mmCIF file of C-alpha atoms and ligand atoms in Angstrom:
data_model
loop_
_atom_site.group_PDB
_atom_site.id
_atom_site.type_symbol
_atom_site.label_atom_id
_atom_site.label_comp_id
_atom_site.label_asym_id
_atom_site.label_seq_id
_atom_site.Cartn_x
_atom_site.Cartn_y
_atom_site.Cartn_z
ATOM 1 C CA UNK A 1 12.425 -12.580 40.781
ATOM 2 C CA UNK A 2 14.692 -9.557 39.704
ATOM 3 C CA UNK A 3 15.606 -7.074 42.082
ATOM 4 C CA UNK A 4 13.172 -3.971 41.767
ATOM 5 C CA UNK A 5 14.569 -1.164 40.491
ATOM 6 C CA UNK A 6 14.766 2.054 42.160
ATOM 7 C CA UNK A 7 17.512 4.268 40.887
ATOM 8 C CA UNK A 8 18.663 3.950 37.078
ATOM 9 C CA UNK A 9 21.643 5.886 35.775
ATOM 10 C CA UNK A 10 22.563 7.016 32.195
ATOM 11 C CA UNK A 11 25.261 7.890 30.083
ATOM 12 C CA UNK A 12 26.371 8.740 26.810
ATOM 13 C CA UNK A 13 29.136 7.057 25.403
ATOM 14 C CA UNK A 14 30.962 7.021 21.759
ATOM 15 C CA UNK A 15 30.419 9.844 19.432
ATOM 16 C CA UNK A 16 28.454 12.583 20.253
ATOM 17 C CA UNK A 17 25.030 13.035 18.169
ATOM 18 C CA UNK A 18 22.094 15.563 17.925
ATOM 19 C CA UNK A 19 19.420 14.252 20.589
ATOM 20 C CA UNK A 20 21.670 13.003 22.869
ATOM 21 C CA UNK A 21 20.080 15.407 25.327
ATOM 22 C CA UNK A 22 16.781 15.163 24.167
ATOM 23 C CA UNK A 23 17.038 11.589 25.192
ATOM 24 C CA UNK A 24 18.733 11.996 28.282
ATOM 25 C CA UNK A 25 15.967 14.443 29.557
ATOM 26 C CA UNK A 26 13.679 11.974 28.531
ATOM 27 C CA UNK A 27 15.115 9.212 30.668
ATOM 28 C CA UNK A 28 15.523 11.529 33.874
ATOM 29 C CA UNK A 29 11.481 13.032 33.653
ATOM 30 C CA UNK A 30 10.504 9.077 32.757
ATOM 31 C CA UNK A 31 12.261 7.695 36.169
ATOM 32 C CA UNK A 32 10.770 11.108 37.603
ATOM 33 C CA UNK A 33 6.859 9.965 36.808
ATOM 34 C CA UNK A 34 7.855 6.842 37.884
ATOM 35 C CA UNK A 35 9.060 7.665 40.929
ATOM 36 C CA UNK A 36 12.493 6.154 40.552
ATOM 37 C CA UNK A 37 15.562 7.918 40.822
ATOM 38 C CA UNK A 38 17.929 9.101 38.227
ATOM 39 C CA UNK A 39 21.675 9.227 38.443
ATOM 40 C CA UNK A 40 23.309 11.109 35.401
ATOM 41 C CA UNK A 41 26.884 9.418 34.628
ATOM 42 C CA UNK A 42 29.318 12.031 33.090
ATOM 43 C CA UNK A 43 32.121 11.040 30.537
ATOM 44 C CA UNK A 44 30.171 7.594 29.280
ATOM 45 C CA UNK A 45 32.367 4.646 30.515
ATOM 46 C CA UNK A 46 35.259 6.543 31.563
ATOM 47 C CA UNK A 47 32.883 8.255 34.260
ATOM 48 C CA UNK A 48 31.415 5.128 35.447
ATOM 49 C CA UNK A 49 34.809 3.786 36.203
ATOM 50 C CA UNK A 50 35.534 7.118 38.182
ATOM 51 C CA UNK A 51 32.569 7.304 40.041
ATOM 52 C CA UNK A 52 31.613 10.798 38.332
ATOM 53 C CA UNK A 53 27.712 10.768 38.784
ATOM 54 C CA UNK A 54 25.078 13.658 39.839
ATOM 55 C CA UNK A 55 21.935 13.010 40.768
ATOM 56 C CA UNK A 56 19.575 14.615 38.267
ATOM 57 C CA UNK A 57 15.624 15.866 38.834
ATOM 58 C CA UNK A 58 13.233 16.555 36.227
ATOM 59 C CA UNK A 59 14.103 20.052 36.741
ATOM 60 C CA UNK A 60 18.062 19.281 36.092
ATOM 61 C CA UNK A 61 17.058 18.586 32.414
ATOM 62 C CA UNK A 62 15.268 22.038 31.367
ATOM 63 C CA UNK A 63 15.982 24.117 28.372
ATOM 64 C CA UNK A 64 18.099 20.954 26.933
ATOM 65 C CA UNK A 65 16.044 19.467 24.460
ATOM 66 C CA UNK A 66 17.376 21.744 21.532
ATOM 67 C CA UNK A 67 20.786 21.661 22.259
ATOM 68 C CA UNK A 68 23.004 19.345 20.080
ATOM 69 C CA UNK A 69 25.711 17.742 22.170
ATOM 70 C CA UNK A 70 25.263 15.610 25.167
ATOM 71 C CA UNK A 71 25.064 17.816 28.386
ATOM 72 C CA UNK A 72 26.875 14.241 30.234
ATOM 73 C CA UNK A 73 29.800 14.933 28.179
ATOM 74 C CA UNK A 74 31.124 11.417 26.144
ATOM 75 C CA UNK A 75 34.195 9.744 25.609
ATOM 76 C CA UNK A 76 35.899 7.044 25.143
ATOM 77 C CA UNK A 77 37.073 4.373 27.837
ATOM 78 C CA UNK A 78 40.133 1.810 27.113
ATOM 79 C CA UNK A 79 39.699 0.947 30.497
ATOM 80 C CA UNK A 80 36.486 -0.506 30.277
ATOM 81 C CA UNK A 81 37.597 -3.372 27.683
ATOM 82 C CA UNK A 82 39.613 -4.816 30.280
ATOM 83 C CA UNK A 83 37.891 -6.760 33.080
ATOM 84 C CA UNK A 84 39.555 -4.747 35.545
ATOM 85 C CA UNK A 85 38.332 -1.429 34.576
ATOM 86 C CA UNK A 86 34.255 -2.884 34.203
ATOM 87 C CA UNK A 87 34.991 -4.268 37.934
ATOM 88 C CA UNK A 88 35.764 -1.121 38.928
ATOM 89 C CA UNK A 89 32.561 0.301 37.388
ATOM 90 C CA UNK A 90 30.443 -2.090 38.659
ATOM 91 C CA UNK A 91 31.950 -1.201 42.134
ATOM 92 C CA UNK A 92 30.860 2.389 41.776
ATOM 93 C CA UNK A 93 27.753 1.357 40.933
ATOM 94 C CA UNK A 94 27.019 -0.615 43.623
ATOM 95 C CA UNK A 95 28.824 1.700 46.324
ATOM 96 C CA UNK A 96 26.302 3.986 44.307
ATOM 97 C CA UNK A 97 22.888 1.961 44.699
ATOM 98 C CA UNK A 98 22.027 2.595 41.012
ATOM 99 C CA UNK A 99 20.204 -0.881 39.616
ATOM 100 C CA UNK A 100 20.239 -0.579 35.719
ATOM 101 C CA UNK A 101 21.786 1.541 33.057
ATOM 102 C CA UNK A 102 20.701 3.381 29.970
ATOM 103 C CA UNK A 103 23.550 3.580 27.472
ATOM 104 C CA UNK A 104 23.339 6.193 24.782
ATOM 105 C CA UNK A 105 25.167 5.399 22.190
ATOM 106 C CA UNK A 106 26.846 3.482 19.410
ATOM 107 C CA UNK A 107 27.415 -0.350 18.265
ATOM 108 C CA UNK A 108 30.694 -0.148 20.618
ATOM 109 C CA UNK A 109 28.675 1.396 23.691
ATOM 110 C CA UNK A 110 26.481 -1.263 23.139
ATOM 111 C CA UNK A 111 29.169 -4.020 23.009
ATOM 112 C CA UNK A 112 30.556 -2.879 25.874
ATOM 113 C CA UNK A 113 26.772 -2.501 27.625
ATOM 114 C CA UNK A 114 26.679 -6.731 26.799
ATOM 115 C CA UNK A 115 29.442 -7.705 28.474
ATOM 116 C CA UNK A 116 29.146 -5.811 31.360
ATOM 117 C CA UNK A 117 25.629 -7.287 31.734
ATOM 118 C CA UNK A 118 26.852 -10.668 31.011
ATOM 119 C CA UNK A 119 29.585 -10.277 33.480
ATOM 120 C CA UNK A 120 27.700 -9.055 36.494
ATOM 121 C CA UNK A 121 23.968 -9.435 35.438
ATOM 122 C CA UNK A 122 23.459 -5.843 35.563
ATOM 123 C CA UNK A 123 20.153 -4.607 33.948
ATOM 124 C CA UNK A 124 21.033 -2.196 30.609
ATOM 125 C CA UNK A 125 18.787 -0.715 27.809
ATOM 126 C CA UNK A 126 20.207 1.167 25.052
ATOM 127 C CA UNK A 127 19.823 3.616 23.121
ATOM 128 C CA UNK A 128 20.796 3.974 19.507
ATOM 129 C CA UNK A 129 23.134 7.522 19.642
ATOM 130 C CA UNK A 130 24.555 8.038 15.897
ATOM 131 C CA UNK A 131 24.147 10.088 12.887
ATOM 132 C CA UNK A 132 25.292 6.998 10.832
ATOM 133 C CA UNK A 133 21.951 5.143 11.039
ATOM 134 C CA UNK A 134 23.794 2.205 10.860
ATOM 135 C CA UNK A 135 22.111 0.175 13.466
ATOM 136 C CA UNK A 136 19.945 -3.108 12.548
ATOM 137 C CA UNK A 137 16.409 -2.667 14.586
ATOM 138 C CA UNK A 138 15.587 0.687 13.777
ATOM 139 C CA UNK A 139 14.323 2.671 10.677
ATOM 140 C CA UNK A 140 16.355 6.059 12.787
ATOM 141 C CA UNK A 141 19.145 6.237 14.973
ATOM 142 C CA UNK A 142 18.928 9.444 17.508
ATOM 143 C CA UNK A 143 21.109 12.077 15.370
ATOM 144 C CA UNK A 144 20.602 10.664 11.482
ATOM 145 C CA UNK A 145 17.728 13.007 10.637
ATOM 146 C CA UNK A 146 18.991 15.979 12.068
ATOM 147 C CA UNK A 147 22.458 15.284 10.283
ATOM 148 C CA UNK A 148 20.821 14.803 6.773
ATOM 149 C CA UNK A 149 19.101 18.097 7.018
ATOM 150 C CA UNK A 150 22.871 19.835 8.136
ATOM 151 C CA UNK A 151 24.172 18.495 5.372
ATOM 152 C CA UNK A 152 21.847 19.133 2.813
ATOM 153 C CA UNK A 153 22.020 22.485 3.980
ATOM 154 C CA UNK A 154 25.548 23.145 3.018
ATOM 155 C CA UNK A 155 24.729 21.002 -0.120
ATOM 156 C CA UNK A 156 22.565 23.867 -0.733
ATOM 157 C CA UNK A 157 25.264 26.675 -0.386
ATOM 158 C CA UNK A 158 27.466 24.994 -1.883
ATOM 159 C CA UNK A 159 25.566 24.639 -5.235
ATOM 160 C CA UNK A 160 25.296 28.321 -4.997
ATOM 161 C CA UNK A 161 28.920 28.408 -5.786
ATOM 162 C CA UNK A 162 28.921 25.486 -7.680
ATOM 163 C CA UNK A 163 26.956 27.088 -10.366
ATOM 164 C CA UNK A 164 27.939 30.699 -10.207
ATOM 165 C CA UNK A 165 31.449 29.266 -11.043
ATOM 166 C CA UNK A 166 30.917 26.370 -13.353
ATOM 167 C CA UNK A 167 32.780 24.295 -10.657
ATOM 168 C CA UNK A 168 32.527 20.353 -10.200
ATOM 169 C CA UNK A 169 32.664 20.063 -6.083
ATOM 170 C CA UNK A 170 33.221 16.253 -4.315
ATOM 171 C CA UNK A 171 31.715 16.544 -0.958
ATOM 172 C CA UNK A 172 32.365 14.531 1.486
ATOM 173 C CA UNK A 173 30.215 13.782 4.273
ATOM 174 C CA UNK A 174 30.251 11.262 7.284
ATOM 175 C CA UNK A 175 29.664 7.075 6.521
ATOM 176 C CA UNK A 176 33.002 5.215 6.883
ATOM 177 C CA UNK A 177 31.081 1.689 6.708
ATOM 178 C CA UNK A 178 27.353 2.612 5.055
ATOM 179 C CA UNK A 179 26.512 5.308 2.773
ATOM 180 C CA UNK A 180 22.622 6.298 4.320
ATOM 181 C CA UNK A 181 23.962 9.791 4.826
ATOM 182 C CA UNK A 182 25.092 9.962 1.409
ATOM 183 C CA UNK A 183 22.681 8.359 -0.343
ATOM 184 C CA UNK A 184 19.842 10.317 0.952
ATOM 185 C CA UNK A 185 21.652 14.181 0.988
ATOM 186 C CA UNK A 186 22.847 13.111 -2.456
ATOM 187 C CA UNK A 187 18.972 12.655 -3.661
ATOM 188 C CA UNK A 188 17.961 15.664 -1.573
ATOM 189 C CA UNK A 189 20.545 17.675 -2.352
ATOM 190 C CA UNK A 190 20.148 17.197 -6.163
ATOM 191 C CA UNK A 191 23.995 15.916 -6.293
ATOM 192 C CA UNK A 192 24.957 14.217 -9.937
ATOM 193 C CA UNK A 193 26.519 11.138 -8.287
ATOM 194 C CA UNK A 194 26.658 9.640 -5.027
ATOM 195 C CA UNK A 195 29.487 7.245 -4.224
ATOM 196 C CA UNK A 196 29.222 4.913 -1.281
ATOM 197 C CA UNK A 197 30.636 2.100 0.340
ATOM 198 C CA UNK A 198 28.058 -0.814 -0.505
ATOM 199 C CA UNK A 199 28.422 -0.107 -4.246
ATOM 200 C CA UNK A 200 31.632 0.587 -6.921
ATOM 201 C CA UNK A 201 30.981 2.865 -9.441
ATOM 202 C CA UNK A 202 34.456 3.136 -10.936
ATOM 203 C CA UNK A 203 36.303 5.943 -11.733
ATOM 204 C CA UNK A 204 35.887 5.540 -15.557
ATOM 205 C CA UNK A 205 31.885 5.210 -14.931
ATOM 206 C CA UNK A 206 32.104 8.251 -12.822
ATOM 207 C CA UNK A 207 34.010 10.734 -15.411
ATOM 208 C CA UNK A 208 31.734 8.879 -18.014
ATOM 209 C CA UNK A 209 28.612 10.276 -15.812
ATOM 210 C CA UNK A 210 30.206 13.291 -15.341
ATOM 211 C CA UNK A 211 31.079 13.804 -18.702
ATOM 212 C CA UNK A 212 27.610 12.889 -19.958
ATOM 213 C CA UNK A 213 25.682 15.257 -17.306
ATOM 214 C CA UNK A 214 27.733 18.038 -18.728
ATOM 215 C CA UNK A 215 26.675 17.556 -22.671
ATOM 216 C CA UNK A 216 23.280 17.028 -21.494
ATOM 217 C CA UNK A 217 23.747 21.028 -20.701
ATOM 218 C CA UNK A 218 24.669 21.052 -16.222
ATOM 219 C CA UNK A 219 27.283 23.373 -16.199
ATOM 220 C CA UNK A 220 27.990 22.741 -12.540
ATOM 221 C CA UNK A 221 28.097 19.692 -10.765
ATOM 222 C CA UNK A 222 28.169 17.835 -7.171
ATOM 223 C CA UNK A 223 29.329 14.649 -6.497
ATOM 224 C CA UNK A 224 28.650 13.527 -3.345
ATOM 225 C CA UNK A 225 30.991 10.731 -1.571
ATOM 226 C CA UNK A 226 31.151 8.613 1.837
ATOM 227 C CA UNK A 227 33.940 8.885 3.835
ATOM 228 C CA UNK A 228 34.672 5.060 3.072
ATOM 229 C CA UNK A 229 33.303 4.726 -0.341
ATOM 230 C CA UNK A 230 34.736 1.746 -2.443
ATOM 231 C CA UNK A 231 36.366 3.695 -5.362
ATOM 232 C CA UNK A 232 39.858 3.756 -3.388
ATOM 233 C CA UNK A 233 41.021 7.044 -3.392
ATOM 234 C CA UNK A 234 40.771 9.692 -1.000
ATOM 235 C CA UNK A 235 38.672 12.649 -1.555
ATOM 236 C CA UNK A 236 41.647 14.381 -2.943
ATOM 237 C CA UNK A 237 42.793 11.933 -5.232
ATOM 238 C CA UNK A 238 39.874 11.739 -6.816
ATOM 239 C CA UNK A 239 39.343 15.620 -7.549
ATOM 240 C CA UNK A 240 43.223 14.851 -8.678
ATOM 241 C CA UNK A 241 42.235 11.994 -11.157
ATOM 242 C CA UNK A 242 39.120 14.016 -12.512
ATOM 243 C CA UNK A 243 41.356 17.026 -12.713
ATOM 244 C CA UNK A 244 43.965 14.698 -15.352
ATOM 245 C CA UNK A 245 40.722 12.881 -16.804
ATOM 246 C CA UNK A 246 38.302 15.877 -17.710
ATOM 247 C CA UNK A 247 38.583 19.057 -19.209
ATOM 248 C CA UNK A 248 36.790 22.436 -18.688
ATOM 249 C CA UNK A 249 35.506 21.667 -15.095
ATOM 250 C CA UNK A 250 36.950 23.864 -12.442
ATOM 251 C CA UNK A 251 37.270 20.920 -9.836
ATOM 252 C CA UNK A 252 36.910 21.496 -5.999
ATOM 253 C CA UNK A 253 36.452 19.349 -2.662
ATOM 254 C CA UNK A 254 34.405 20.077 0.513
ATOM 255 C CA UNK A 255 34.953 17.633 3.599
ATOM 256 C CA UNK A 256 32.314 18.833 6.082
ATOM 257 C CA UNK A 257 33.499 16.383 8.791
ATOM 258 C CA UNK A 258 32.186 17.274 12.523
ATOM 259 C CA UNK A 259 29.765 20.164 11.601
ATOM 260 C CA UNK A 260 27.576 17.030 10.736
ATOM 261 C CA UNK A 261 27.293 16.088 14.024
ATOM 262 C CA UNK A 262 26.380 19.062 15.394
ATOM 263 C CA UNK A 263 23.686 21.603 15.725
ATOM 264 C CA UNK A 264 20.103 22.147 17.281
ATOM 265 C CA UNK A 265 18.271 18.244 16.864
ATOM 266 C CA UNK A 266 15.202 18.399 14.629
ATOM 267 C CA UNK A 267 11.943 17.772 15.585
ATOM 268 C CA UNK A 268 11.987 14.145 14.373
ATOM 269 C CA UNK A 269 15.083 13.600 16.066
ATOM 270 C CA UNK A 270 13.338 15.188 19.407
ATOM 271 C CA UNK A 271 10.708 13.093 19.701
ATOM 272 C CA UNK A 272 12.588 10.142 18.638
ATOM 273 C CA UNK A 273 14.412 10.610 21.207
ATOM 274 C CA UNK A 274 11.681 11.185 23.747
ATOM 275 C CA UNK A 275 9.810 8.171 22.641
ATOM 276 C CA UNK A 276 13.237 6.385 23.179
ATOM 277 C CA UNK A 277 13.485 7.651 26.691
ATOM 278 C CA UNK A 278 10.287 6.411 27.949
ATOM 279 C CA UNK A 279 10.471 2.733 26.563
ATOM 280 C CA UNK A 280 14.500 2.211 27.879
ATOM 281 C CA UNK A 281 13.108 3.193 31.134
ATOM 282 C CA UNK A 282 9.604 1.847 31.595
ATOM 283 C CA UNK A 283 11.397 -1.451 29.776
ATOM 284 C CA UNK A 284 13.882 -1.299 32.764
ATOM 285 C CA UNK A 285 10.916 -0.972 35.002
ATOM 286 C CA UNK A 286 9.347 -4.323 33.350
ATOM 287 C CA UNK A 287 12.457 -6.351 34.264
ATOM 288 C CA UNK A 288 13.322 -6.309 30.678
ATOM 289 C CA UNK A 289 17.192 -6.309 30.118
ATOM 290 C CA UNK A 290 20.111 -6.612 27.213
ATOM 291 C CA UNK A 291 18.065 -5.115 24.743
ATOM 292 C CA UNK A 292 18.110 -2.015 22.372
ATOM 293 C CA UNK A 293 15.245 0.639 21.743
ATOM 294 C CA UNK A 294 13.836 1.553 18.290
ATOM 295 C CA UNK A 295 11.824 2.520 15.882
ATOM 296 C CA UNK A 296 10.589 0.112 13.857
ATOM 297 C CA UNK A 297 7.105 0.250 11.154
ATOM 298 C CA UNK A 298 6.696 3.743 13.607
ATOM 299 C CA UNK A 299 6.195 2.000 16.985
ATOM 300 C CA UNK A 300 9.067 1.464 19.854
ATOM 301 C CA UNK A 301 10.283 -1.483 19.446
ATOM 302 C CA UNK A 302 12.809 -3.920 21.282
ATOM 303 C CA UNK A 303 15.638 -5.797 19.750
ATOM 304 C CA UNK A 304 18.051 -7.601 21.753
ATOM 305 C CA UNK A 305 21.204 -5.924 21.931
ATOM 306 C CA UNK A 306 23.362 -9.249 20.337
ATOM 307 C CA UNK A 307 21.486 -8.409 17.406
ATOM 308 C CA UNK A 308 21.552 -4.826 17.188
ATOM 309 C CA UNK A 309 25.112 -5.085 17.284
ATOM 310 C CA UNK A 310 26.101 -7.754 14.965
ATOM 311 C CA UNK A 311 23.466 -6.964 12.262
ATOM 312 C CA UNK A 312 24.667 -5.526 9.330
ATOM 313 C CA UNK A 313 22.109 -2.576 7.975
ATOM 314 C CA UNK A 314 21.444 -2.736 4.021
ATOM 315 C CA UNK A 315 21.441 -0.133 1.607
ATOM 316 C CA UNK A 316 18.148 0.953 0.260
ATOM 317 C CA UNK A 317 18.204 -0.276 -3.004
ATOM 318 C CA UNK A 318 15.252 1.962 -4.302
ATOM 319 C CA UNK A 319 16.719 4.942 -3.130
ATOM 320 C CA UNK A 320 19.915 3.854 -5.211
ATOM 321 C CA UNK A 321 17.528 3.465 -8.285
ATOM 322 C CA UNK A 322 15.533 7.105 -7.558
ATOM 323 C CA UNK A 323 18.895 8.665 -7.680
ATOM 324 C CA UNK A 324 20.132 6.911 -11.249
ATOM 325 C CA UNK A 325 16.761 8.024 -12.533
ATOM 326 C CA UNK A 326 17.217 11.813 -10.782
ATOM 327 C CA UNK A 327 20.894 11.916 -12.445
ATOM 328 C CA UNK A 328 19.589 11.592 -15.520
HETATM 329 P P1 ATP B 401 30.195 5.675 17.340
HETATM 330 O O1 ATP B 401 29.221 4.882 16.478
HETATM 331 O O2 ATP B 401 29.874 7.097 17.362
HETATM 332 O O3 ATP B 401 31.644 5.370 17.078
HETATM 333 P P2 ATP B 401 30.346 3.822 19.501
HETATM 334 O O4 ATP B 401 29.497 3.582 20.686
HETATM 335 O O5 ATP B 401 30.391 2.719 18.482
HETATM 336 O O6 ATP B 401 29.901 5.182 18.877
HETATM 337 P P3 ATP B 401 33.084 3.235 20.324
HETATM 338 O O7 ATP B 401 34.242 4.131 20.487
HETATM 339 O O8 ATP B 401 33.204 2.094 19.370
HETATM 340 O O9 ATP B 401 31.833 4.169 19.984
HETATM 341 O O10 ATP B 401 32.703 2.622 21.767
HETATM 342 C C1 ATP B 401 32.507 3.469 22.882
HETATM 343 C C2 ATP B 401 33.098 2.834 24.110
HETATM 344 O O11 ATP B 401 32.457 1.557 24.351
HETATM 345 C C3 ATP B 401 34.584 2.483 24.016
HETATM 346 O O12 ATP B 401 35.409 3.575 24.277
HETATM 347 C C4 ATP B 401 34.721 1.414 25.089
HETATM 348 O O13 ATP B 401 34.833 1.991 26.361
HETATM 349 C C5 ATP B 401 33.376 0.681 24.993
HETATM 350 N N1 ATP B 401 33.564 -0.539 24.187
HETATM 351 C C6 ATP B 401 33.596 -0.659 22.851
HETATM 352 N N2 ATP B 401 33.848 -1.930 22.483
HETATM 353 C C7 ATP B 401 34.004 -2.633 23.632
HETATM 354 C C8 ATP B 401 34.303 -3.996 23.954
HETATM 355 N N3 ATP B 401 34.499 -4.894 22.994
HETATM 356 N N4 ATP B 401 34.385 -4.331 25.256
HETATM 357 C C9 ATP B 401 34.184 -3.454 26.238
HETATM 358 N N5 ATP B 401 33.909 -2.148 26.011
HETATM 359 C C10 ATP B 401 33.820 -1.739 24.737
#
């Protein structure tokens, strides 16, 4: 029989995303209508080893749920991949009287999450924290949706310029292992080509594209590109090699790097992330343990958290074929 639970604490841990505190006031009003306390750890892993923890009341979570950021602070603990340090945190958690933890936060959070339970059979739930979306067992991660709409934002103001100059911009936006950001602010954004890590275009398809969208009368173009997208140059480079390898384009690269990760969460993101609250704690509550929260066909779903982590999310392929058909 597990030990009931009767005080649950939660962090955030890894990069920072939009919801984070939509999620975290989610957790704290959940445990609150369930009358179980709520311990809020600050500094993700790093805190837990310290001992840095507040007690938190439905009322300690108002006026959060449109703020971007995570009001608990994150970071990231070296300490905790050694034994030592996750014996030290699993001191202050029992000096503490907390049963079970929800982890906000990335594939490494959740890594760390597994073999802390493993270690000391502590009860953990995560929750998926990241504007990559690059989590296997859900369609959203808490952050990807309000990202895309940043992004395709300055995608927007950026073609403004684009076109009043007759200027080819590369933008690059976040995805150093999947291209889901890309892919889907390169459709909405209207960009020419979108280059990503699953798939290499090639530089001589790419100016070939280029060239093509230009006699096809586009007097402005934007290509958008993943951090880690396949073609092997940096950002730079490649405005460099386009520079050498076409003429008449005035050639120009935006990196919008942490702006993406920032700003008010949208509404999808919000309830996401309220939805996610409620089933990491009432799953606690059911003795469930080691798993992950998400969205999956639109209902909460649970996927162990073995799984989460070592699944590898795929590219959707007919969103790559909508965009060769938009670029026409
Ligand atoms: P993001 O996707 O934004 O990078 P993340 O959760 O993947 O988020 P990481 O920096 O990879 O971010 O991991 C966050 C923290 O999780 C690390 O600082 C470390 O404390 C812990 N962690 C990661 N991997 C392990 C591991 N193998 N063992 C123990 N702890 C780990």
């Amino acid at each position: 029989m597990p030990k009931a639970i009767k005080k649950i604490g939660v962090l955030t841990s890894g990069g920072d995303s939009p919801g984070m505190n939509a999620a975290i006031r989610s957790v704290v009003r959940t445990c609150a209508y369930h009358n179980v306390e709520c311990v809020g750890i600050y500094r993700g892993y790093e805190g837990l080893i310290e001992g840095d923890f507040q007690l938190l009341d439905a009322r300690s979570v108002r006026g959060i749920i449109n703020k971007g950021g995570t009001m608990l602070k994150s970071a990231r603990s070296k300490e905790f991949r050694e034994k030592e340090g996750r014996q030290k945190a699993f001191r202050k958690l029992s000096e503490a009287s907390i049963d079970a933890l929800v982890i906000i936060g990335g594939d490494g959070s959740f890594t760390g999450a597994m073999i802390f339970n493993e270690e000391f059979d502590f009860p953990v739930i995560g929750i998926p924290g990241t504007i990559d979306n690059d989590i296997v067992g859900t369609s959203n991660t808490l952050g990807f949706d309000t990202a895309l709409n940043t992004v395709v934002d300055a995608i927007d103001k950026i073609r403004d310029t684009a076109s009043s100059h007759n200027r080819l911009f590369f933008v690059e936006v976040m995805g150093r292992d999947v291209g889901h950001i890309a892919l889907n602010v390169g459709i909405a954004g209207g960009a020419e080509e979108i280059l990503i890590p699953e798939e290499d275009l090639g530089l001589d398809r790419l100016v070939e594209s280029l060239n093509r969208s230009r006699k096809s009368g586009k007097t402005s173009s934007i290509v958008v590109v993943a951090e880690g997208d396949k073609i092997g140059k940096n950002i730079f480079e490649l405005k460099d090699y386009v520079d050498q390898n076409m003429e008449g384009y005035d050639v120009r690269v935006s990196v919008l790097g942490h702006m993406q990760r920032g700003g008010p969460p949208s509404c999808f993101d919000r309830v996401l992330a309220s939805r996610m609250g409620v089933k990491a704690v009432e799953s606690l509550l059911e003795g469930k343990t080691n798993y992950m929260v998400g969205l999956m066909n639109g209902a909460m779903e649970l996927t162990p958290l073995e799984m989460a982590i070592k699944g590898k999310t795929k590219i959707n392929l007919e969103l790559l074929r909508v965009s060769d058909i938009m670029s026409t």
